[in-house]
Short mmCIF file of C-alpha atoms and ligand atoms in Angstrom, two decimals:
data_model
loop_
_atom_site.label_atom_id
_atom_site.label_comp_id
_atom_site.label_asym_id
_atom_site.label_seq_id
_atom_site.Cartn_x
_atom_site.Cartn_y
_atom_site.Cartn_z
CA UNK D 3 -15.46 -12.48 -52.40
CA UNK D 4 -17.41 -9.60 -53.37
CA UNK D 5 -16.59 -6.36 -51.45
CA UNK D 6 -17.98 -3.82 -52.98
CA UNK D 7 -21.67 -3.84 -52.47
CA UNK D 8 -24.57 -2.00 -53.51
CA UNK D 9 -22.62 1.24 -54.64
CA UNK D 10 -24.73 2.94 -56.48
CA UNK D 11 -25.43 6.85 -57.56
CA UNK D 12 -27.61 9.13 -55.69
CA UNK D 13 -30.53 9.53 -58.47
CA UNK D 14 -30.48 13.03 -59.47
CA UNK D 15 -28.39 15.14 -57.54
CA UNK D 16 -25.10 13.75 -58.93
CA UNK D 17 -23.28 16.73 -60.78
CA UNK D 18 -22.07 20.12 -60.01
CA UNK D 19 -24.72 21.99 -62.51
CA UNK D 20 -27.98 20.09 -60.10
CA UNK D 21 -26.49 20.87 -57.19
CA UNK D 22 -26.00 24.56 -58.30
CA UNK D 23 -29.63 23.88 -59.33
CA UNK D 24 -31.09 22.79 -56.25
CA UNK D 25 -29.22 25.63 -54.17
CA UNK D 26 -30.34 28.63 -56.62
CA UNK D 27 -34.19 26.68 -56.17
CA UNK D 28 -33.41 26.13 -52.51
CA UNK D 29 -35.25 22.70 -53.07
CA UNK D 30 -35.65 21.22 -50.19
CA UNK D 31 -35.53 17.83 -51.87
CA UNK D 32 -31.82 18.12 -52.16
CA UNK D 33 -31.36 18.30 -48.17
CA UNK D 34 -29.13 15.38 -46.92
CA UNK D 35 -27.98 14.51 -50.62
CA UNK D 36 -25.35 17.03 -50.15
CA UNK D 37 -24.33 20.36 -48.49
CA UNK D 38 -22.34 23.36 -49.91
CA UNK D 39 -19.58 25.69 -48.99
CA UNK D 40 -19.40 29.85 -49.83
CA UNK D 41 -15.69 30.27 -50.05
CA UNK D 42 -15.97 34.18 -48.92
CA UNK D 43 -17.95 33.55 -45.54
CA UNK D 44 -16.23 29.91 -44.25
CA UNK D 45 -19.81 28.41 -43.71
CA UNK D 46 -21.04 25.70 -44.99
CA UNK D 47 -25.14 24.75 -45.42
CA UNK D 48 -28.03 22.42 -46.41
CA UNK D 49 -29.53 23.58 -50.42
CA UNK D 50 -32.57 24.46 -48.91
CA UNK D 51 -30.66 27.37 -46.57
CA UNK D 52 -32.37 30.41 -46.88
CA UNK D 53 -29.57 32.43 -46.29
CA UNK D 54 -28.68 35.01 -49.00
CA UNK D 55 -27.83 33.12 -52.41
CA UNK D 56 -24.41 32.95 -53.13
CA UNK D 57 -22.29 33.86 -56.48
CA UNK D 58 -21.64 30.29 -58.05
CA UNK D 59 -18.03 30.93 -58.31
CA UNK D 60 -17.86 30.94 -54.62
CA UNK D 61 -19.26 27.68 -53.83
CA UNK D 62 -17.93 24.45 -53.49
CA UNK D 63 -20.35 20.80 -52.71
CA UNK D 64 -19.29 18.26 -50.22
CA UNK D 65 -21.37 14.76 -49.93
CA UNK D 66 -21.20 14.78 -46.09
CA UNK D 67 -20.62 17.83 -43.56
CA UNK D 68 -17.87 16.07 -42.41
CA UNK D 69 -16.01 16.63 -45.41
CA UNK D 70 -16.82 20.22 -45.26
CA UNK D 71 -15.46 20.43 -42.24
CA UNK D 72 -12.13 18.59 -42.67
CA UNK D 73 -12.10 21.53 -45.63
CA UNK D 74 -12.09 24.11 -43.32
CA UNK D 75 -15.75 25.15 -43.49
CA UNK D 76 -18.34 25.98 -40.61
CA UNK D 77 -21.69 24.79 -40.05
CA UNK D 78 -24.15 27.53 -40.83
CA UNK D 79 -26.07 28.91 -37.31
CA UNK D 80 -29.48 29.30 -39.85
CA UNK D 81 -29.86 25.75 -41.18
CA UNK D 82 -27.75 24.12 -38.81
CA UNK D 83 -26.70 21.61 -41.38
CA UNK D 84 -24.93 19.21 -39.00
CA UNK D 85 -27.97 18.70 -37.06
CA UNK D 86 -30.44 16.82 -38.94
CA UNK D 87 -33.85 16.35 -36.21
CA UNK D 88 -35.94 16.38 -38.83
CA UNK D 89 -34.37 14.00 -40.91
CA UNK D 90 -33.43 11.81 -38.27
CA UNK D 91 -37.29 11.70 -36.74
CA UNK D 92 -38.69 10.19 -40.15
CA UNK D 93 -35.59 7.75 -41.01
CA UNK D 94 -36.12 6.34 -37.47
CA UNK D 95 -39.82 6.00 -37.86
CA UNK D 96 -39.00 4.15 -40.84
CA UNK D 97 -36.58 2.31 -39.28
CA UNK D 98 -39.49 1.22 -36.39
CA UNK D 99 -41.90 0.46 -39.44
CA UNK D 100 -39.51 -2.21 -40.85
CA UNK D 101 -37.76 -3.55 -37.28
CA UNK D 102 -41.03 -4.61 -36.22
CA UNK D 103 -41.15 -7.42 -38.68
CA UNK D 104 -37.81 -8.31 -40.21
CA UNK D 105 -39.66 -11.11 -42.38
CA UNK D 106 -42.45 -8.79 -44.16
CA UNK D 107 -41.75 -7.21 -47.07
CA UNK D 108 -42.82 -3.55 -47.50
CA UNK D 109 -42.43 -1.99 -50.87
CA UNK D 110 -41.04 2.07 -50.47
CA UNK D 111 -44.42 3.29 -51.40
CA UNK D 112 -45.70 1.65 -48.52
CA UNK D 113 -43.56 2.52 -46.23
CA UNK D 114 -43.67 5.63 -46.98
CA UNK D 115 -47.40 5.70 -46.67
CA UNK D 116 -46.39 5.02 -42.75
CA UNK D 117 -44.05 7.27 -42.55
CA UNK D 118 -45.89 10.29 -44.60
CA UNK D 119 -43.22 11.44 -46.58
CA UNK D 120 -42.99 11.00 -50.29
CA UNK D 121 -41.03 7.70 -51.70
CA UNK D 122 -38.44 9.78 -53.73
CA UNK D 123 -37.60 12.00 -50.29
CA UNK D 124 -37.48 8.79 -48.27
CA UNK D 125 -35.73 6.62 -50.52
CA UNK D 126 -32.44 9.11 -50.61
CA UNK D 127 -33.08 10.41 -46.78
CA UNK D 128 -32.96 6.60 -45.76
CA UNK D 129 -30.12 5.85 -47.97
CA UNK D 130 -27.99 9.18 -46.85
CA UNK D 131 -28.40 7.97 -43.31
CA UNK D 132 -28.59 4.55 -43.05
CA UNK D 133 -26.15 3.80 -45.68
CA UNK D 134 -28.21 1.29 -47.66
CA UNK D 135 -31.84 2.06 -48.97
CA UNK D 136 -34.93 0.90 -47.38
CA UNK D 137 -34.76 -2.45 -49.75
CA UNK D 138 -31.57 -3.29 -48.84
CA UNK D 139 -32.14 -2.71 -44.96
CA UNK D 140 -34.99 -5.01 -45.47
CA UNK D 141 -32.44 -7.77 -47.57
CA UNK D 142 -29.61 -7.08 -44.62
CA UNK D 143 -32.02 -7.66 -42.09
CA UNK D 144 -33.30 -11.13 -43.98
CA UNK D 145 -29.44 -11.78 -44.58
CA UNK D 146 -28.41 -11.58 -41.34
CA UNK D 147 -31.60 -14.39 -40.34
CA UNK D 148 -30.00 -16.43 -43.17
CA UNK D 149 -26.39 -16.36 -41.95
CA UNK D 150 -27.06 -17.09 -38.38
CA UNK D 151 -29.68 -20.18 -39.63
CA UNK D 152 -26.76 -21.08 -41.80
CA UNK D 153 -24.08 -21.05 -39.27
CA UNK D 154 -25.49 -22.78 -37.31
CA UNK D 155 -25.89 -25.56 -40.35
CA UNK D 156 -29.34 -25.90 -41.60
CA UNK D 157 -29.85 -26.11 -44.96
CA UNK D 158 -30.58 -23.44 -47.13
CA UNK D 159 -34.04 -24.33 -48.66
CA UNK D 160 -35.00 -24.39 -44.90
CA UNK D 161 -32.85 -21.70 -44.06
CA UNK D 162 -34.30 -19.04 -46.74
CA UNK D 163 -37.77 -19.82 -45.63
CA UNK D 164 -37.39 -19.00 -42.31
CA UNK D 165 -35.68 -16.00 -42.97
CA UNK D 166 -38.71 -14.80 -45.01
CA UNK D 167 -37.87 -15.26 -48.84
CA UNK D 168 -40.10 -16.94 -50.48
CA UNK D 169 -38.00 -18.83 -52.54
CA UNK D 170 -34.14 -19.69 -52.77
CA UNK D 171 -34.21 -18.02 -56.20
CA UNK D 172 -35.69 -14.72 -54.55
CA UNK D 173 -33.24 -14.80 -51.93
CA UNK D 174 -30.42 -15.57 -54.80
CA UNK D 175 -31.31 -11.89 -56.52
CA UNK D 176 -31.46 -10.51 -53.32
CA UNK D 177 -28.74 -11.65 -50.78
CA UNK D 178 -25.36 -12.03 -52.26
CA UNK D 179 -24.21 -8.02 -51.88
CA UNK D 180 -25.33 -8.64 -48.13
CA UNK D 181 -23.55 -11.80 -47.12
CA UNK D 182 -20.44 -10.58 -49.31
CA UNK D 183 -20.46 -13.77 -51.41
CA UNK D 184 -23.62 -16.09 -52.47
CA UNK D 185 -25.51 -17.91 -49.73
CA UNK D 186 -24.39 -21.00 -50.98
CA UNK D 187 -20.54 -19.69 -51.23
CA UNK D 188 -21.23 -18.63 -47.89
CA UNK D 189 -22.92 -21.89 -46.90
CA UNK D 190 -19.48 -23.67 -48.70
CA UNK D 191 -17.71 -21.94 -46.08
CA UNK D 192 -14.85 -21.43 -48.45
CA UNK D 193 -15.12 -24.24 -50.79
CA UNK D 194 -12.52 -23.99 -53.59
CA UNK D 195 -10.39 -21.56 -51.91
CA UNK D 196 -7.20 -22.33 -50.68
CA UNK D 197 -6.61 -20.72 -46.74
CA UNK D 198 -3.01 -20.23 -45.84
CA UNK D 199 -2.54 -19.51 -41.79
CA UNK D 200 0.16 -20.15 -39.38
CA UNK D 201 -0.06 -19.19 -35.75
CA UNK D 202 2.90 -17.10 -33.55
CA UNK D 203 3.31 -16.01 -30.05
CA UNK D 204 3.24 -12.93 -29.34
CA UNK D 205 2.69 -10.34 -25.88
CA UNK D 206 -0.78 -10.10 -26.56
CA UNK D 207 -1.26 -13.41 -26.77
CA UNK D 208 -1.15 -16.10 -29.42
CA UNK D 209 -1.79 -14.17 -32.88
CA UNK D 210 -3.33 -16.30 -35.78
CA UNK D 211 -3.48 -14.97 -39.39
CA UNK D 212 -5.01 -16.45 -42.43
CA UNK D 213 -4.86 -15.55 -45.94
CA UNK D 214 -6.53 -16.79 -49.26
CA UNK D 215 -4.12 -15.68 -52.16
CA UNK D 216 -5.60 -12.39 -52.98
CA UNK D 217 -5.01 -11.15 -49.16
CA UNK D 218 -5.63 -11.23 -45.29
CA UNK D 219 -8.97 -13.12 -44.25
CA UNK D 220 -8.58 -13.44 -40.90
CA UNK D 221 -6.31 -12.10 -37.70
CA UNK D 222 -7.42 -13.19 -34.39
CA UNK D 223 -6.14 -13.34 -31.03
CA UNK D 224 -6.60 -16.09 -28.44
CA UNK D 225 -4.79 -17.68 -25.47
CA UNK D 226 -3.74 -20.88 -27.60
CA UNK D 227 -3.11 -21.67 -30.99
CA UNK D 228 -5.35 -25.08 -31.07
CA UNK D 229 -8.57 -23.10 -30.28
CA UNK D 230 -7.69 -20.01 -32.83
CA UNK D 231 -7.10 -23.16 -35.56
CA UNK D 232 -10.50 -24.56 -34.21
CA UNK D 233 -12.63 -21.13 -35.05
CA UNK D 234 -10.83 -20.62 -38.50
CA UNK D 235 -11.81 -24.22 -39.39
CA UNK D 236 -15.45 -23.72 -38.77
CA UNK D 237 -15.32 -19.88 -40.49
CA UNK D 238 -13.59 -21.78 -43.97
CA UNK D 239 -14.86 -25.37 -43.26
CA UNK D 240 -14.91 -26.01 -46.56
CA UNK D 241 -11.71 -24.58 -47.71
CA UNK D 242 -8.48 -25.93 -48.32
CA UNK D 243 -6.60 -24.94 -44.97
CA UNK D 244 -3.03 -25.08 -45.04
CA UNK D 245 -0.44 -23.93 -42.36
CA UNK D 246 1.77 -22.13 -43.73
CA UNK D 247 4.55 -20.42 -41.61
CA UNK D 248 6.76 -19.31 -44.30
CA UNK D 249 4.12 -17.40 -46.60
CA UNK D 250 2.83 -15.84 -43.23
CA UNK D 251 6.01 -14.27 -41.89
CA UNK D 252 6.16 -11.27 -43.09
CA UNK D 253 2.44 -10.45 -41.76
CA UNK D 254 3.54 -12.12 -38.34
CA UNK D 255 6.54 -9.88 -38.52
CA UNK D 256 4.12 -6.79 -39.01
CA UNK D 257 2.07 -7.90 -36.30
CA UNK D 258 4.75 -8.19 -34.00
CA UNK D 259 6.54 -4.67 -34.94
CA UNK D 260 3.41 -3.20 -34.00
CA UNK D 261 3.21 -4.66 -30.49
CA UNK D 262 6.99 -3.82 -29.90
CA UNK D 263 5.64 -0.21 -31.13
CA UNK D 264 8.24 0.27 -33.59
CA UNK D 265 5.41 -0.08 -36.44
CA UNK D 266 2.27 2.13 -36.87
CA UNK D 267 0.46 1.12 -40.32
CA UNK D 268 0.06 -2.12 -41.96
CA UNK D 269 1.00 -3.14 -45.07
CA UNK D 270 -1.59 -5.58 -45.64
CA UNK D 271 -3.46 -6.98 -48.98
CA UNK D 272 -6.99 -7.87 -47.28
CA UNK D 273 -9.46 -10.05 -48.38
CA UNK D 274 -12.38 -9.58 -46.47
CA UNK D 275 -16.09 -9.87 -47.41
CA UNK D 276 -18.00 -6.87 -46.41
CA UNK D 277 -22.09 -5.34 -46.16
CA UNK D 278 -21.85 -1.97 -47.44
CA UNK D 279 -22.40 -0.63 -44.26
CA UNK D 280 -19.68 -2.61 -42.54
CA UNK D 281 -17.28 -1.41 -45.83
CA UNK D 282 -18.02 2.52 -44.67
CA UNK D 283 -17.56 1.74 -41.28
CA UNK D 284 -14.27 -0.44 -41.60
CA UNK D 285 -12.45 2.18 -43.80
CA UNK D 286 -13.80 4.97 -41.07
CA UNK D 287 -11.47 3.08 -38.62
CA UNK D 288 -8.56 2.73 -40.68
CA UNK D 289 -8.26 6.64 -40.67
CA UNK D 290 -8.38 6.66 -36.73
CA UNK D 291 -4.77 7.87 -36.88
CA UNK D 292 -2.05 5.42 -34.89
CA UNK D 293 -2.62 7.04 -31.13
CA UNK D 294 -6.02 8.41 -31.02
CA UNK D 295 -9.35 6.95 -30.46
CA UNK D 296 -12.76 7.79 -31.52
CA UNK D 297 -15.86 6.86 -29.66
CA UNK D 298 -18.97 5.50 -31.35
CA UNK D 299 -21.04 8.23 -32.07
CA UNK D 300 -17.92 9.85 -33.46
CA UNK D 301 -17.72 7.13 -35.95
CA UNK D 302 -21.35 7.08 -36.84
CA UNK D 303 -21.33 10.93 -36.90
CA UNK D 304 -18.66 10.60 -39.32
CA UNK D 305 -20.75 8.30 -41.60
CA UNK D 306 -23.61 10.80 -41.62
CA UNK D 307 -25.55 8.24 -39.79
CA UNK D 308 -25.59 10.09 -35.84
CA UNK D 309 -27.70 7.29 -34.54
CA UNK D 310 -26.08 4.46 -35.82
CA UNK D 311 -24.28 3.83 -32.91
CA UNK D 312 -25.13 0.88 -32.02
CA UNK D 313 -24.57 -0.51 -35.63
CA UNK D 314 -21.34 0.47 -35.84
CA UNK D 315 -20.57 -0.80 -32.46
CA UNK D 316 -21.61 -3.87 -34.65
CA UNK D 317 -19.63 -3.49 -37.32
CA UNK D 318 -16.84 -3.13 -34.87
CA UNK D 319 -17.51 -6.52 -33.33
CA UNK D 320 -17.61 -8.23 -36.27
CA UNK D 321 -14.36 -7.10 -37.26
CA UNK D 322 -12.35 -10.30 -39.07
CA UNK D 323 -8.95 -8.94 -38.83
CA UNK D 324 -7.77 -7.54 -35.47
CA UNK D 325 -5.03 -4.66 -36.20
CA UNK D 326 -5.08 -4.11 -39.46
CA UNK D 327 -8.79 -2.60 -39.33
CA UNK D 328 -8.24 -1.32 -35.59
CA UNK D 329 -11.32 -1.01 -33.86
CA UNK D 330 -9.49 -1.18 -30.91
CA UNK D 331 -9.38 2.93 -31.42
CA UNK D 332 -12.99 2.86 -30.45
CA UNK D 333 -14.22 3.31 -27.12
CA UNK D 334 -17.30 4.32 -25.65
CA UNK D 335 -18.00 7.98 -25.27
CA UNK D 336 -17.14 8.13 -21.70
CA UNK D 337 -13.37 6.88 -22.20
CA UNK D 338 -14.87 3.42 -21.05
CA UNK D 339 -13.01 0.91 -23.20
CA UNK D 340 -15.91 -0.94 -23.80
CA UNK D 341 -15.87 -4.27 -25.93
CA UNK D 342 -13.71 -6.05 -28.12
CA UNK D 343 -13.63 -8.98 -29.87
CA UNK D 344 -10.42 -10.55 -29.07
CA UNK D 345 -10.78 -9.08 -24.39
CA UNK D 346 -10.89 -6.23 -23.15
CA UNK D 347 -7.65 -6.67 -21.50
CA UNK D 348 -5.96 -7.02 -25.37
CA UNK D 349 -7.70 -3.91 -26.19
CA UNK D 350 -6.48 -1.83 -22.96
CA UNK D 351 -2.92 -3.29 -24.20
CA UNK D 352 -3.11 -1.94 -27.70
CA UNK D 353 -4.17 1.17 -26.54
CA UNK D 354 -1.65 1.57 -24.02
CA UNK D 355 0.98 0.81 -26.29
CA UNK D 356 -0.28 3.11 -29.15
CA UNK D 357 -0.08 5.90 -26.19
CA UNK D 358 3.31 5.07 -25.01
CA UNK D 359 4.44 5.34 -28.55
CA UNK D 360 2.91 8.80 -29.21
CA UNK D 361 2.76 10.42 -26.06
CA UNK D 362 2.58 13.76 -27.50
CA UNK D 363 -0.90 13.31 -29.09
CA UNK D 364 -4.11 13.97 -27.89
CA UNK D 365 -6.58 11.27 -27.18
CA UNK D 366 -9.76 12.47 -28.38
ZN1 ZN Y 85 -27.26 27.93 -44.05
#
């Protein structure tokens, strides 16, 4: 399975000399690709600030203001780097442009035509905030047509037309980094790999975990073992599936240290196909220390992406291994607990448990 999608360099401003560049120029183009830091004031900024120009040896870059802040910087009151309105106003415009009609295909110069901003500036203000770029939001948007028509087993000549490719070799180039494997892999539903699982009780329920030999696919919880069995047949229908108790002991026995709360990190190889979005979002949870919570928006503020709240409540959902990636950290702004994908009541557990455990920390 292919996890690491569509990484790919920002186009110019990539070194230390064109940042220094763009913040002597105070080009405006470079505003979202990064921010930097004055050592002697504590404040960080966009390249465009037009705040008195700093000596170079003072000044440090950071890709995202959140790591300027976890350095110690902060925000700058004159360009206000951490709020990004105008940003925001045309990525979501763009956004509207391409939502309307998930199955057209709009090349960036058109789009940006709608949007009135120049392809180069939207191309790297989409990608800083949505994650992917405006072709690949267009491909994830296709791919996720695709994988429902697939799951729910039509075939893919059928399948790729509906979701608006014009031809299963189109939709080969374009898909794969999306789904996290090729349509048809995905379509194989795990043919050729061999699925280990075993199922274990547990006071959350009955716990089943699943693992192809290079990690963790799947940990799910559910109140019987025959139903949990039932869902990881139709996710690897094709794959070998055999239980397995002995090779899944020691991850049961994780699991289970956990809920006694003697055990706050996993030790887990995973195995997991991911969308690049769902990859930044997934390792943003895993750094939710054991205790604490985060809500949405802190998440997606954390990403650089402030209004991709509801896409990382998303990404959250869709969440194949319970635990290890804890989502269950994640609650709605208000405290409410809001969703998860193995009950609420699971969820209220977990974090109850995490609390008892660490009653000295905060819950943010
Ligand atoms: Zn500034």
């Amino acid at each position: 399975m292919k996890t690491e999608a569509n990484r790919r360099p920002d186009p110019i401003f990539t070194t230390d000399e064109s940042h220094w560049q763009a913040v002597a120029e105070r080009d405006e183009r470079a505003d979202g690709a990064f921010f930097f830091a004055v050592r002697t004031t504590g404040v960080f900024c966009r390249p465009s600030c037009a705040s008195r120009a700093p000596r170079r040896e003072n000044v440090e870059f950071f890709p995202t203001t959140d790591a300027a802040e976890a350095a110690g910087y902060r925000p700058c009151k004159r360009c206000r780097p951490t709020s990004l309105p105008r940003e925001l106003a045309i990525v979501e415009r763009a956004c509207k442009v391409l939502d309307a009609d998930p199955q057209q295909r709009m090349t960036l110069a058109q789009l940006s035509d709608a949007v009135h901003v120049s392809p180069f500036h939207l191309q790297r203000l989409f990608s800083r905030i949505v994650g992917i770029s405006p072709r690949q939001y267009q491909a994830a948007q296709r791919a996720g047509v695709l994988r429902d028509a697939l799951q729910r087993g039509r075939d893919v000549t059928r399948a790729t037309h509906d979701a608006g490719f014009g031809s299963p070799s189109r939709m080969y180039e374009a898909v794969p980094a999306e789904l996290g494997m090729t349509p048809s892999a995905y379509k194989r539903q795990g043919a050729g790999l061999t699925v280990r699982y075993a199922s274990a009780d547990t006071p959350l329920g009955t716990v089943l975990v699943a693992a192809t030999d290079k990690g963790v696919c799947k940990i799910a919880f559910g109140d019987d073992a025959g139903t949990l069995v039932e869902q990881l047949a139709a996710n690897f229908a094709q794959a070998e599936r055999v239980e397995d108790a002995a090779k899944m002991a020691p991850f049961i026995a994780q699991i289970r240290a956990y809920l006694q709360g003697t055990r706050e990190r996993f030790d887990l190889p995973l195995n997991i196909g991911a969308t690049a979005f769902q990859r930044r979002v997934w390792d943003a949870l895993r750094r939710i220390p054991y205790g604490q919570t985060r809500s949405y928006t802190d998440i997606a503020e954390s990403l650089g992406s402030p209004r991709a709240v509801r896409a990382v409540a998303n990404a959250c959902a869709s969440n194949p291994v319970a635990l290890a990636i804890p989502c269950h950290r994640v609650i709605g702004k208000d405290g409410a607990i809001a969703g998860y994908r193995w009950g609420k009541q699971r969820k209220e557990t977990l974090l109850e448990t995490e609390r008892k455990h660490h009653p000295a920390d905060k819950v943010a």
